[in-house]
Amino acid sequence: MSRTRQPPLVTGISPNEGYPWTKVTIRGENLGTGSMDLIGLTICGHNCLLTAEWISASKIVCRVGPAKDDKGDIIVTTKSGGKGTSTVSFKLMKQEKIGILEQSAVWVEEMNYYDMRTDRNKGISPLSLRPANPLGIDIDKGRILQKDLEGLFQGMSGDFTSEKFSATWYLIENHSATSFDQLKVAANYLRKQANKKNEGSLAYVKGGLSTFFEAQDALSAIHQKLEVDGTEKVEGSMTQRLENVLNRASNTADTLFQEVLGRKDKADSTRNALNVLQRFKFLFNLPLNIERNIQKGDYDVVINDYEKAKSLFGKTEVRVFQKVYAEVETRIDSLRVRLMNKLLEMPSNLHDQKRYIRYLSDLHAPGDPAWQCIMAQHKWILQLMQNCREKYIKGQKGSTMLLGPMLDLDSDVRPSPISRLTQAGSVKRASSFQSSRDDSWRFKAPQPVTFVDNLTEIVISQLPNFWKLWISYVNGSLFSETGEKSGSVEKFKKNARSRQNDFKKMIQEIINSLVKLIRGALLPSSLAEVELRQYGGWESKMELSGQWLTHIIHTMRLNYESLTALEIPNDLLQAIQELILDLRVHCLIITLQQTADDVKRLAEKEDWIVDNEGTTSLPAQFEHHVVQTLQSLKETIDCKPGETNIFQHEKNQQHVYELSINIMKTFIDSLEYLSTKADGDLDSMHLSGLSVDMSSPDLLASILENFSPTPEQKLLIVLSNCEYLAHHTFKNLAQHFEMHAFHGTEKIAQVSIDTVKNLDQHLFETYIELKADPIVGSLEPGIYAGYFDWKDCLVPTGVRTYLKEALVNIIAVHAEVFTISKELVPRVLSRIIEAVTEELSRLMQCVSSFSRNGALQARLEICALKDAVASFLTPESNYSFKQALEALPQLSNGADKKLLEELLNKFKSSMHLQLTCFRPSTRSMVKT
């Protein structure tokens, strides 16, 4: 409390010297605002606060107590001004006391005996004061009860001033543990005191001899006068007459002052009653003061006053005091009930709980308030958790939206566990999660997510105080701030140790409820049917995404770390570790399943725009999407201290392997779907023209805008994408799988490559069939057009039209393939040429005979075709050419050879522009 007044200053004391218990008046400045403000008063170093009576801010009356110092200052201390100073001092005088058994030649006035315990002055006879220790040795009392002594010495007393004094009682009561040697010393002391009394009587007579002589002279003078005066023989003695006069005067006085004396007695009685009220005002005002302090919440003051009253009047035999003290006990009983209700009232913070428990302990409340508080808080935490679940279950039934409500725990708004436990630990979920500083994500989060956040927040906000309350209960600091080892504190600590198993069960129940409530919302299949009725009730269609599950895992890990920081035993938190492991497995599986669904929808984003490598953006999008998925799973897969590796169980390994293969196959199936679907099959697909850079020397001219690819072009684009997947994408993804600790990554890559190669082969055969069949089918009609006959034909003049048309068609295929991917050109043209040469060889072998001109014409066309497509020949096509030439007759003379050479040169010259695409400089050679 801050000071509001100047420190007290003592400027005068009256009297300024005296014996102990002298009543003094202290004067000065700022001596307090009232009796409650006065908290300290010392004179010569002795505490005189018990006898202090505050009169005004400039006057205090008290009695000086016995002090070690003969002279010292007067120090006044107040709440409002603090410790004061003094400009004057008081001198304490030591007086020679005359014992009740000592003779005195002068009159000894009665002394005021001060009783510090009851704050009363009792004017008593000196004969009632006990002398010093009569044996002259230290009193060494044993542990014999007073009741036992009263039963042993019935009708006797241990008080040596009593007529029924028993020396045996006195010795047993005060010297039961005194040694025999000490008792011998005490006997010698008694003998010396007896001798001293005999000597004292003689000294007393000698010292008062003059007084005796004076009294003797006075009596002799009176006797002589009586002898001289003879009237006593006639009228009686003078003393008789004096007695009669005095009796009449007394009767007259009684008659005159009887009414006055009656009023005086009544006034004295009233004054005595007022004095009693004044002296014991603390007790008489205590019930009202207790009520006022309870209303103000000053429980410490109430407890201090109660302890003081209990020590002073707890065993009083005065009826009026008993009546007032009974009222005090009634008020204290109501206070105990009030404090117990406040203690059990929830919610309550740890500071208030400790305060109320300490108050109840000081008031000696029945039972164990601390344990009652622990049980009440345990029940309160469980109820909060169930209320949280019921709130969300009801909200779920009232609305079909998956948006979670704002955090509202009985209107007790607290920061989220994420922001409270770690301000820097924001949830990293790529771009799909909101910043940790923005709580708007709570409006967008599904109900199970906000439920888990609110539920863990309850545990984080309540369980630490619950645990700390138990620790304080066990070590005894709950009952004593100073750590003193009193009997009651040790009793409470013993009770706490006996209840350790019960408290452990409470913690276990809270943790199990937390885990089962979360399992009921996220993993209902992990609970039994009976547990589902208590902890479940969520709609089964509310499936969370992997990102939200990762957020929940992050929340649970923070929750586990905060509970571990409280030094809660790990065996009590094992259920949370098991829940985190199951959530990690569930998150991994759900994420991979959702990734497969997302990959399936990637086909909608195919725009058919190819790059310089002949692929669209689809393989890159697929790879990017899978890599992002693996990155989002990093926190889930990584093991925190004490956690189990998610791939430790073979069942999880197999399941993850199958899901990873499913993702790859799903994308391959999408490619197959894209290669065969019609343009109208997917309305949402945007098909733009193929974009080709005209400035590139390896590319043809740009294609017209808004060009929709034909089915054959789609096959080529998908083929190009398949080759890119097999040679790049799947190998890259295998490395990423391995980086994230996936098992069987090589097998995943191999199965994926084999699958895409099968699709590639299927699509390739389909395209070759589409392109080769028309060309092959046109050969035979072209050869025999115009009723051409190999046996009867003119001298060759050049390559006929059918072969030129076949080459043009092959060139068209080359252009189409080159437009998509120049890497596919050798592969496609080689297969088409194989089909053409095979058909041509068959047709030549089917001819029964050739004329000279027919053989020359056939050789010219076969050689022209072979020279034109020489760069794309394969062993199969070379073999077909060989069979075709072997079916022809050999040239017999040089003229035919010369003509053949001239006609071939003529063909190459006339078809120079068309045959440019077959030059080796424009494409890669075919690997044979």
mmCIF file of N, CA, C and O in Angstrom, residues 724-791:
data_model
loop_
_atom_site.group_PDB
_atom_site.id
_atom_site.type_symbol
_atom_site.label_atom_id
_atom_site.label_comp_id
_atom_site.label_asym_id
_atom_site.label_seq_id
_atom_site.Cartn_x
_atom_site.Cartn_y
_atom_site.Cartn_z
ATOM 1 N N TYR A 724 8.268 -38.801 -72.480
ATOM 2 C CA TYR A 724 8.837 -37.894 -71.474
ATOM 3 C C TYR A 724 8.640 -38.462 -70.070
ATOM 4 O O TYR A 724 9.529 -38.381 -69.217
ATOM 5 N N LEU A 725 7.476 -39.059 -69.851
ATOM 6 C CA LEU A 725 7.216 -39.660 -68.537
ATOM 7 C C LEU A 725 8.198 -40.793 -68.257
ATOM 8 O O LEU A 725 8.758 -40.901 -67.159
ATOM 9 N N ALA A 726 8.400 -41.651 -69.255
ATOM 10 C CA ALA A 726 9.250 -42.811 -69.049
ATOM 11 C C ALA A 726 10.705 -42.431 -68.837
ATOM 12 O O ALA A 726 11.414 -43.076 -68.042
ATOM 13 N N HIS A 727 11.165 -41.393 -69.518
ATOM 14 C CA HIS A 727 12.582 -41.054 -69.471
ATOM 15 C C HIS A 727 12.917 -39.987 -68.428
ATOM 16 O O HIS A 727 14.075 -39.874 -68.029
ATOM 17 N N HIS A 728 11.950 -39.229 -67.971
ATOM 18 C CA HIS A 728 12.260 -38.123 -67.060
ATOM 19 C C HIS A 728 11.369 -38.129 -65.813
ATOM 20 O O HIS A 728 11.846 -38.252 -64.687
ATOM 21 N N THR A 729 10.060 -37.990 -66.038
ATOM 22 C CA THR A 729 9.149 -37.719 -64.914
ATOM 23 C C THR A 729 9.193 -38.806 -63.848
ATOM 24 O O THR A 729 9.385 -38.523 -62.656
ATOM 25 N N PHE A 730 9.005 -40.049 -64.251
ATOM 26 C CA PHE A 730 8.937 -41.125 -63.262
ATOM 27 C C PHE A 730 10.259 -41.309 -62.524
ATOM 28 O O PHE A 730 10.272 -41.652 -61.332
ATOM 29 N N LYS A 731 11.371 -41.087 -63.194
ATOM 30 C CA LYS A 731 12.667 -41.186 -62.527
ATOM 31 C C LYS A 731 12.842 -40.055 -61.506
ATOM 32 O O LYS A 731 13.364 -40.267 -60.408
ATOM 33 N N ASN A 732 12.411 -38.852 -61.886
ATOM 34 C CA ASN A 732 12.486 -37.728 -60.936
ATOM 35 C C ASN A 732 11.611 -37.979 -59.711
ATOM 36 O O ASN A 732 12.009 -37.707 -58.571
ATOM 37 N N LEU A 733 10.398 -38.495 -59.977
ATOM 38 C CA LEU A 733 9.492 -38.747 -58.850
ATOM 39 C C LEU A 733 10.039 -39.837 -57.944
ATOM 40 O O LEU A 733 9.850 -39.788 -56.720
ATOM 41 N N ALA A 734 10.713 -40.831 -58.520
ATOM 42 C CA ALA A 734 11.308 -41.881 -57.683
ATOM 43 C C ALA A 734 12.336 -41.290 -56.731
ATOM 44 O O ALA A 734 12.425 -41.689 -55.558
ATOM 45 N N GLN A 735 13.097 -40.314 -57.202
ATOM 46 C CA GLN A 735 14.070 -39.647 -56.330
ATOM 47 C C GLN A 735 13.369 -38.889 -55.209
ATOM 48 O O GLN A 735 13.812 -38.911 -54.050
ATOM 49 N N HIS A 736 12.271 -38.222 -55.526
ATOM 50 C CA HIS A 736 11.521 -37.484 -54.499
ATOM 51 C C HIS A 736 10.898 -38.446 -53.485
ATOM 52 O O HIS A 736 10.872 -38.163 -52.284
ATOM 53 N N PHE A 737 10.375 -39.573 -53.979
ATOM 54 C CA PHE A 737 9.836 -40.572 -53.045
ATOM 55 C C PHE A 737 10.920 -41.045 -52.080
ATOM 56 O O PHE A 737 10.684 -41.212 -50.885
ATOM 57 N N GLU A 738 12.093 -41.282 -52.604
ATOM 58 C CA GLU A 738 13.185 -41.751 -51.768
ATOM 59 C C GLU A 738 13.637 -40.680 -50.789
ATOM 60 O O GLU A 738 13.965 -40.979 -49.630
ATOM 61 N N MET A 739 13.644 -39.421 -51.208
ATOM 62 C CA MET A 739 14.009 -38.319 -50.319
ATOM 63 C C MET A 739 13.053 -38.229 -49.136
ATOM 64 O O MET A 739 13.450 -37.812 -48.047
ATOM 65 N N HIS A 740 11.801 -38.614 -49.348
ATOM 66 C CA HIS A 740 10.806 -38.528 -48.276
ATOM 67 C C HIS A 740 10.613 -39.875 -47.581
ATOM 68 O O HIS A 740 9.570 -40.110 -46.955
ATOM 69 N N ALA A 741 11.623 -40.733 -47.671
ATOM 70 C CA ALA A 741 11.687 -41.976 -46.889
ATOM 71 C C ALA A 741 10.644 -43.006 -47.299
ATOM 72 O O ALA A 741 10.320 -43.909 -46.521
ATOM 73 N N PHE A 742 10.088 -42.906 -48.532
ATOM 74 C CA PHE A 742 9.168 -43.930 -49.001
ATOM 75 C C PHE A 742 9.954 -45.214 -49.266
ATOM 76 O O PHE A 742 11.112 -45.190 -49.696
ATOM 77 N N HIS A 743 9.298 -46.348 -49.066
ATOM 78 C CA HIS A 743 9.923 -47.641 -49.318
ATOM 79 C C HIS A 743 9.527 -48.142 -50.709
ATOM 80 O O HIS A 743 8.436 -47.871 -51.193
ATOM 81 N N GLY A 744 10.426 -48.922 -51.351
ATOM 82 C CA GLY A 744 10.131 -49.505 -52.655
ATOM 83 C C GLY A 744 10.057 -48.497 -53.773
ATOM 84 O O GLY A 744 9.261 -48.669 -54.717
ATOM 85 N N THR A 745 10.879 -47.440 -53.711
ATOM 86 C CA THR A 745 10.814 -46.391 -54.738
ATOM 87 C C THR A 745 11.254 -46.917 -56.105
ATOM 88 O O THR A 745 10.681 -46.518 -57.143
ATOM 89 N N GLU A 746 12.253 -47.796 -56.131
ATOM 90 C CA GLU A 746 12.699 -48.341 -57.421
ATOM 91 C C GLU A 746 11.599 -49.168 -58.073
ATOM 92 O O GLU A 746 11.374 -49.091 -59.288
ATOM 93 N N LYS A 747 10.897 -49.923 -57.255
ATOM 94 C CA LYS A 747 9.803 -50.732 -57.785
ATOM 95 C C LYS A 747 8.659 -49.853 -58.283
ATOM 96 O O LYS A 747 8.035 -50.145 -59.313
ATOM 97 N N ILE A 748 8.399 -48.767 -57.546
ATOM 98 C CA ILE A 748 7.359 -47.826 -57.970
ATOM 99 C C ILE A 748 7.713 -47.250 -59.337
ATOM 100 O O ILE A 748 6.874 -47.180 -60.252
ATOM 101 N N ALA A 749 8.971 -46.846 -59.505
ATOM 102 C CA ALA A 749 9.398 -46.259 -60.769
ATOM 103 C C ALA A 749 9.336 -47.283 -61.896
ATOM 104 O O ALA A 749 8.870 -46.977 -63.005
ATOM 105 N N GLN A 750 9.784 -48.504 -61.632
ATOM 106 C CA GLN A 750 9.810 -49.526 -62.681
ATOM 107 C C GLN A 750 8.408 -49.901 -63.133
ATOM 108 O O GLN A 750 8.130 -50.017 -64.339
ATOM 109 N N VAL A 751 7.498 -50.103 -62.172
ATOM 110 C CA VAL A 751 6.117 -50.442 -62.529
ATOM 111 C C VAL A 751 5.482 -49.311 -63.327
ATOM 112 O O VAL A 751 4.756 -49.543 -64.317
ATOM 113 N N SER A 752 5.760 -48.067 -62.923
ATOM 114 C CA SER A 752 5.198 -46.918 -63.642
ATOM 115 C C SER A 752 5.740 -46.848 -65.066
ATOM 116 O O SER A 752 4.987 -46.608 -66.021
ATOM 117 N N ILE A 753 7.048 -47.068 -65.211
ATOM 118 C CA ILE A 753 7.657 -47.009 -66.549
ATOM 119 C C ILE A 753 7.115 -48.129 -67.424
ATOM 120 O O ILE A 753 6.790 -47.911 -68.616
ATOM 121 N N ASP A 754 6.992 -49.318 -66.872
ATOM 122 C CA ASP A 754 6.445 -50.433 -67.656
ATOM 123 C C ASP A 754 5.027 -50.147 -68.102
ATOM 124 O O ASP A 754 4.636 -50.442 -69.246
ATOM 125 N N THR A 755 4.243 -49.568 -67.206
ATOM 126 C CA THR A 755 2.844 -49.271 -67.543
ATOM 127 C C THR A 755 2.749 -48.222 -68.641
ATOM 128 O O THR A 755 1.966 -48.367 -69.596
ATOM 129 N N VAL A 756 3.544 -47.174 -68.539
ATOM 130 C CA VAL A 756 3.473 -46.126 -69.550
ATOM 131 C C VAL A 756 4.051 -46.605 -70.882
ATOM 132 O O VAL A 756 3.622 -46.167 -71.966
ATOM 133 N N LYS A 757 5.006 -47.512 -70.830
ATOM 134 C CA LYS A 757 5.527 -48.072 -72.076
ATOM 135 C C LYS A 757 4.486 -48.939 -72.768
ATOM 136 O O LYS A 757 4.389 -48.953 -74.002
ATOM 137 N N ASN A 758 3.714 -49.676 -71.995
ATOM 138 C CA ASN A 758 2.628 -50.460 -72.591
ATOM 139 C C ASN A 758 1.617 -49.550 -73.273
ATOM 140 O O ASN A 758 1.153 -49.852 -74.385
ATOM 141 N N LEU A 759 1.274 -48.441 -72.600
ATOM 142 C CA LEU A 759 0.368 -47.487 -73.220
ATOM 143 C C LEU A 759 1.003 -46.891 -74.472
ATOM 144 O O LEU A 759 0.344 -46.730 -75.513
ATOM 145 N N ASP A 760 2.283 -46.571 -74.372
ATOM 146 C CA ASP A 760 2.981 -45.989 -75.513
ATOM 147 C C ASP A 760 2.945 -46.944 -76.710
ATOM 148 O O ASP A 760 2.657 -46.522 -77.848
ATOM 149 N N GLN A 761 3.200 -48.210 -76.478
ATOM 150 C CA GLN A 761 3.205 -49.179 -77.568
ATOM 151 C C GLN A 761 1.820 -49.319 -78.176
ATOM 152 O O GLN A 761 1.662 -49.405 -79.403
ATOM 153 N N HIS A 762 0.826 -49.332 -77.334
ATOM 154 C CA HIS A 762 -0.544 -49.448 -77.823
ATOM 155 C C HIS A 762 -0.925 -48.244 -78.687
ATOM 156 O O HIS A 762 -1.499 -48.407 -79.788
ATOM 157 N N LEU A 763 -0.637 -47.042 -78.180
ATOM 158 C CA LEU A 763 -0.972 -45.841 -78.939
ATOM 159 C C LEU A 763 -0.157 -45.759 -80.231
ATOM 160 O O LEU A 763 -0.655 -45.296 -81.277
ATOM 161 N N PHE A 764 1.099 -46.207 -80.177
ATOM 162 C CA PHE A 764 1.946 -46.171 -81.365
ATOM 163 C C PHE A 764 1.392 -47.088 -82.456
ATOM 164 O O PHE A 764 1.315 -46.715 -83.633
ATOM 165 N N GLU A 765 1.004 -48.280 -82.050
ATOM 166 C CA GLU A 765 0.442 -49.205 -83.022
ATOM 167 C C GLU A 765 -0.843 -48.654 -83.614
ATOM 168 O O GLU A 765 -1.113 -48.831 -84.817
ATOM 169 N N THR A 766 -1.618 -48.004 -82.770
ATOM 170 C CA THR A 766 -2.857 -47.412 -83.259
ATOM 171 C C THR A 766 -2.568 -46.330 -84.306
ATOM 172 O O THR A 766 -3.228 -46.253 -85.360
ATOM 173 N N TYR A 767 -1.605 -45.486 -84.027
ATOM 174 C CA TYR A 767 -1.263 -44.405 -84.964
ATOM 175 C C TYR A 767 -0.693 -44.973 -86.257
ATOM 176 O O TYR A 767 -1.046 -44.520 -87.370
ATOM 177 N N ILE A 768 0.191 -45.943 -86.157
ATOM 178 C CA ILE A 768 0.764 -46.553 -87.359
ATOM 179 C C ILE A 768 -0.334 -47.182 -88.206
ATOM 180 O O ILE A 768 -0.346 -47.072 -89.451
ATOM 181 N N GLU A 769 -1.260 -47.825 -87.532
ATOM 182 C CA GLU A 769 -2.371 -48.431 -88.270
ATOM 183 C C GLU A 769 -3.179 -47.377 -88.998
ATOM 184 O O GLU A 769 -3.594 -47.573 -90.155
ATOM 185 N N LEU A 770 -3.404 -46.235 -88.320
ATOM 186 C CA LEU A 770 -4.175 -45.169 -88.956
ATOM 187 C C LEU A 770 -3.445 -44.585 -90.169
ATOM 188 O O LEU A 770 -4.078 -44.228 -91.182
ATOM 189 N N LYS A 771 -2.135 -44.465 -90.082
ATOM 190 C CA LYS A 771 -1.382 -43.795 -91.137
ATOM 191 C C LYS A 771 -0.854 -44.764 -92.209
ATOM 192 O O LYS A 771 -0.797 -44.409 -93.393
ATOM 193 N N ALA A 772 -0.455 -45.927 -91.805
ATOM 194 C CA ALA A 772 0.163 -46.850 -92.772
ATOM 195 C C ALA A 772 -0.858 -47.547 -93.655
ATOM 196 O O ALA A 772 -0.604 -47.792 -94.845
ATOM 197 N N ASP A 773 -1.996 -47.898 -93.112
ATOM 198 C CA ASP A 773 -2.976 -48.659 -93.884
ATOM 199 C C ASP A 773 -3.416 -47.947 -95.155
ATOM 200 O O ASP A 773 -3.480 -48.565 -96.234
ATOM 201 N N PRO A 774 -3.741 -46.641 -95.106
ATOM 202 C CA PRO A 774 -4.128 -45.979 -96.363
ATOM 203 C C PRO A 774 -3.000 -45.985 -97.405
ATOM 204 O O PRO A 774 -3.259 -46.156 -98.607
ATOM 205 N N ILE A 775 -1.778 -45.760 -96.946
ATOM 206 C CA ILE A 775 -0.656 -45.716 -97.887
ATOM 207 C C ILE A 775 -0.421 -47.098 -98.481
ATOM 208 O O ILE A 775 -0.258 -47.256 -99.715
ATOM 209 N N VAL A 776 -0.391 -48.116 -97.629
ATOM 210 C CA VAL A 776 -0.175 -49.490 -98.108
ATOM 211 C C VAL A 776 -1.312 -49.917 -99.032
ATOM 212 O O VAL A 776 -1.112 -50.557 -100.080
ATOM 213 N N GLY A 777 -2.525 -49.532 -98.659
ATOM 214 C CA GLY A 777 -3.667 -49.925 -99.480
ATOM 215 C C GLY A 777 -3.692 -49.274 -100.846
ATOM 216 O O GLY A 777 -4.341 -49.786 -101.780
ATOM 217 N N SER A 778 -3.017 -48.170 -100.993
ATOM 218 C CA SER A 778 -3.023 -47.460 -102.285
ATOM 219 C C SER A 778 -1.962 -47.974 -103.256
ATOM 220 O O SER A 778 -1.963 -47.590 -104.427
ATOM 221 N N LEU A 779 -1.062 -48.848 -102.788
ATOM 222 C CA LEU A 779 0.036 -49.297 -103.644
ATOM 223 C C LEU A 779 -0.465 -50.206 -104.779
ATOM 224 O O LEU A 779 -0.148 -49.978 -105.967
ATOM 225 N N GLU A 780 -1.193 -51.218 -104.429
ATOM 226 C CA GLU A 780 -1.621 -52.185 -105.444
ATOM 227 C C GLU A 780 -2.525 -51.553 -106.498
ATOM 228 O O GLU A 780 -2.297 -51.727 -107.709
ATOM 229 N N PRO A 781 -3.533 -50.782 -106.113
ATOM 230 C CA PRO A 781 -4.335 -50.120 -107.154
ATOM 231 C C PRO A 781 -3.491 -49.167 -108.003
ATOM 232 O O PRO A 781 -3.723 -49.015 -109.213
ATOM 233 N N GLY A 782 -2.533 -48.525 -107.373
ATOM 234 C CA GLY A 782 -1.697 -47.588 -108.127
ATOM 235 C C GLY A 782 -0.782 -48.281 -109.114
ATOM 236 O O GLY A 782 -0.519 -47.761 -110.210
ATOM 237 N N ILE A 783 -0.291 -49.432 -108.726
ATOM 238 C CA ILE A 783 0.626 -50.157 -109.606
ATOM 239 C C ILE A 783 -0.111 -50.634 -110.863
ATOM 240 O O ILE A 783 0.405 -50.520 -111.994
ATOM 241 N N TYR A 784 -1.324 -51.131 -110.710
ATOM 242 C CA TYR A 784 -2.036 -51.723 -111.836
ATOM 243 C C TYR A 784 -3.066 -50.763 -112.425
ATOM 244 O O TYR A 784 -3.992 -51.190 -113.136
ATOM 245 N N ALA A 785 -2.919 -49.497 -112.119
ATOM 246 C CA ALA A 785 -3.823 -48.508 -112.718
ATOM 247 C C ALA A 785 -3.627 -48.490 -114.243
ATOM 248 O O ALA A 785 -2.498 -48.601 -114.763
ATOM 249 N N GLY A 786 -4.692 -48.339 -114.978
ATOM 250 C CA GLY A 786 -4.610 -48.320 -116.458
ATOM 251 C C GLY A 786 -4.279 -49.661 -117.039
ATOM 252 O O GLY A 786 -3.684 -49.747 -118.128
ATOM 253 N N TYR A 787 -4.665 -50.689 -116.351
ATOM 254 C CA TYR A 787 -4.450 -52.066 -116.791
ATOM 255 C C TYR A 787 -2.984 -52.329 -117.082
ATOM 256 O O TYR A 787 -2.599 -52.937 -118.095
ATOM 257 N N PHE A 788 -2.177 -51.834 -116.153
ATOM 258 C CA PHE A 788 -0.733 -52.040 -116.307
ATOM 259 C C PHE A 788 -0.413 -53.514 -116.156
ATOM 260 O O PHE A 788 -0.969 -54.200 -115.297
ATOM 261 N N ASP A 789 0.557 -53.977 -117.057
ATOM 262 C CA ASP A 789 0.949 -55.385 -117.026
ATOM 263 C C ASP A 789 2.459 -55.442 -117.089
ATOM 264 O O ASP A 789 3.093 -54.826 -117.963
ATOM 265 N N TRP A 790 3.003 -56.185 -116.164
ATOM 266 C CA TRP A 790 4.463 -56.291 -116.111
ATOM 267 C C TRP A 790 5.022 -57.061 -117.308
ATOM 268 O O TRP A 790 6.188 -56.856 -117.664
ATOM 269 N N LYS A 791 4.206 -57.845 -117.906
ATOM 270 C CA LYS A 791 4.695 -58.643 -119.028
ATOM 271 C C LYS A 791 4.661 -57.852 -120.338
ATOM 272 O O LYS A 791 5.382 -58.179 -121.288
#
